[in-house]
Amino acid sequence: PPSRSGYHYADGGNVTAEVNHYLNQFNGYVGQCVLALDWESYGNHAWGNGDWVRQWVNQVYSRTKVWPIVYVCGRNTTM
């Protein structure tokens, strides 16, 4: 099992552009690390938009065949 992770701090911009950037950085580690989206309110222009998260997760899975996790601070889970 993977013992490290590679996460993307969501900016909330264009989903495909953010997935492309993320996978350009971590594609060589797919299968060796946990893929993750860090979904926080600070600096995130799409905060509150669950569809943005769904699109990001689905695009990463579509390209890697690995489901990424979504990290969010507990105080923000009422979204």
Coordinates of N, CA and C in Angstrom, one line a residue, residues 12-66:
G12 N -10.0 26.5 -7.2 CA -11.3 26.7 -7.6 C -11.5 27.3 -9.0
G13 N -10.4 27.3 -9.8 CA -10.4 27.8 -11.2 C -11.0 26.7 -12.1
N14 N -10.4 26.7 -13.3 CA -10.8 25.8 -14.3 C -10.4 24.3 -13.8
V15 N -11.4 23.5 -13.7 CA -11.2 22.1 -13.2 C -10.2 21.4 -14.0
T16 N -10.3 21.4 -15.3 CA -9.4 20.6 -16.2 C -8.0 21.1 -16.1
A17 N -7.8 22.4 -16.0 CA -6.5 23.0 -15.9 C -5.9 22.6 -14.6
E18 N -6.6 22.6 -13.5 CA -6.1 22.2 -12.2 C -5.7 20.7 -12.2
V19 N -6.6 19.8 -12.8 CA -6.3 18.4 -12.9 C -5.0 18.2 -13.7
N20 N -4.9 18.9 -14.8 CA -3.7 18.8 -15.7 C -2.5 19.2 -14.9
H21 N -2.5 20.3 -14.2 CA -1.3 20.7 -13.4 C -1.0 19.6 -12.3
Y22 N -2.0 19.2 -11.6 CA -1.8 18.2 -10.6 C -1.1 16.9 -11.2
L23 N -1.7 16.4 -12.2 CA -1.2 15.1 -12.8 C 0.1 15.3 -13.4
N24 N 0.4 16.5 -13.9 CA 1.8 16.7 -14.5 C 2.8 16.6 -13.4
Q25 N 2.4 16.9 -12.1 CA 3.3 16.9 -11.0 C 3.4 15.4 -10.4
F26 N 2.3 14.7 -10.4 CA 2.3 13.5 -9.6 C 2.0 12.2 -10.5
N27 N 1.9 12.3 -11.8 CA 1.6 11.2 -12.6 C 2.6 10.1 -12.5
G28 N 3.8 10.4 -12.3 CA 4.8 9.4 -12.1 C 4.7 8.6 -10.8
Y29 N 3.9 9.1 -9.9 CA 3.7 8.4 -8.6 C 2.4 7.7 -8.4
V30 N 1.6 7.7 -9.5 CA 0.3 7.0 -9.4 C 0.6 5.5 -9.1
G31 N -0.1 5.0 -8.1 CA 0.1 3.7 -7.6 C 1.1 3.6 -6.5
Q32 N 1.9 4.6 -6.3 CA 2.9 4.7 -5.3 C 2.5 5.6 -4.1
C33 N 1.5 6.5 -4.4 CA 1.0 7.4 -3.3 C -0.5 7.6 -3.4
V34 N -1.0 8.1 -2.3 CA -2.4 8.4 -2.2 C -2.6 9.8 -3.0
L35 N -3.5 9.8 -3.9 CA -3.9 11.0 -4.6 C -5.0 11.7 -3.8
A36 N -4.8 13.0 -3.7 CA -5.7 13.7 -2.8 C -6.0 15.2 -3.2
L37 N -7.2 15.6 -3.0 CA -7.6 17.0 -3.2 C -7.8 17.6 -1.8
D38 N -7.1 18.7 -1.6 CA -7.2 19.5 -0.3 C -8.3 20.6 -0.6
W39 N -9.5 20.4 -0.1 CA -10.6 21.3 -0.4 C -10.8 22.2 0.8
E40 N -10.3 23.5 0.7 CA -10.4 24.5 1.8 C -11.1 25.7 1.2
S41 N -11.5 26.6 2.2 CA -12.2 27.8 1.7 C -11.2 28.9 1.4
Y42 N -10.1 28.9 2.0 CA -9.1 30.0 1.8 C -8.6 30.0 0.3
G43 N -8.8 31.1 -0.4 CA -8.2 31.2 -1.8 C -8.9 30.3 -2.8
N44 N -10.0 29.7 -2.4 CA -10.7 28.8 -3.3 C -12.0 29.4 -3.9
H45 N -11.9 29.8 -5.1 CA -13.0 30.6 -5.8 C -14.2 29.7 -6.0
A46 N -14.1 28.4 -5.9 CA -15.3 27.5 -6.1 C -15.8 27.0 -4.8
W47 N -15.3 27.5 -3.7 CA -15.8 27.0 -2.3 C -17.3 27.0 -2.3
G48 N -17.8 25.9 -1.8 CA -19.2 25.7 -1.7 C -19.8 25.0 -2.9
N49 N -19.0 24.8 -3.9 CA -19.5 24.1 -5.2 C -19.1 22.7 -5.2
G50 N -20.0 21.8 -4.7 CA -19.7 20.4 -4.7 C -19.5 19.8 -6.0
D51 N -20.1 20.4 -7.1 CA -19.9 19.9 -8.4 C -18.5 20.0 -8.9
W52 N -17.8 21.1 -8.5 CA -16.4 21.3 -8.8 C -15.6 20.1 -8.3
V53 N -15.8 19.8 -7.0 CA -15.1 18.6 -6.4 C -15.4 17.4 -7.2
R54 N -16.6 17.1 -7.5 CA -17.0 15.9 -8.2 C -16.3 15.8 -9.6
Q55 N -16.3 16.9 -10.3 CA -15.6 17.0 -11.6 C -14.1 16.7 -11.4
W56 N -13.5 17.3 -10.4 CA -12.0 17.1 -10.2 C -11.7 15.6 -9.9
V57 N -12.5 15.0 -9.0 CA -12.3 13.6 -8.6 C -12.5 12.7 -9.8
N58 N -13.6 12.9 -10.5 CA -13.9 12.1 -11.7 C -12.9 12.2 -12.8
Q59 N -12.3 13.4 -13.0 CA -11.3 13.6 -14.0 C -10.0 12.9 -13.6
V60 N -9.6 13.0 -12.4 CA -8.4 12.3 -11.9 C -8.6 10.8 -12.0
Y61 N -9.8 10.3 -11.6 CA -10.0 8.8 -11.8 C -10.0 8.4 -13.2
S62 N -10.6 9.2 -14.1 CA -10.7 8.9 -15.5 C -9.3 8.7 -16.1
R63 N -8.4 9.5 -15.6 CA -7.0 9.5 -16.2 C -6.1 8.6 -15.5
T64 N -6.3 8.2 -14.3 CA -5.4 7.4 -13.5 C -5.9 6.0 -13.1
K65 N -7.3 5.9 -13.2 CA -8.0 4.7 -12.6 C -7.7 4.5 -11.1
V66 N -7.5 5.6 -10.4 CA -7.3 5.6 -9.0 C -8.2 6.7 -8.4

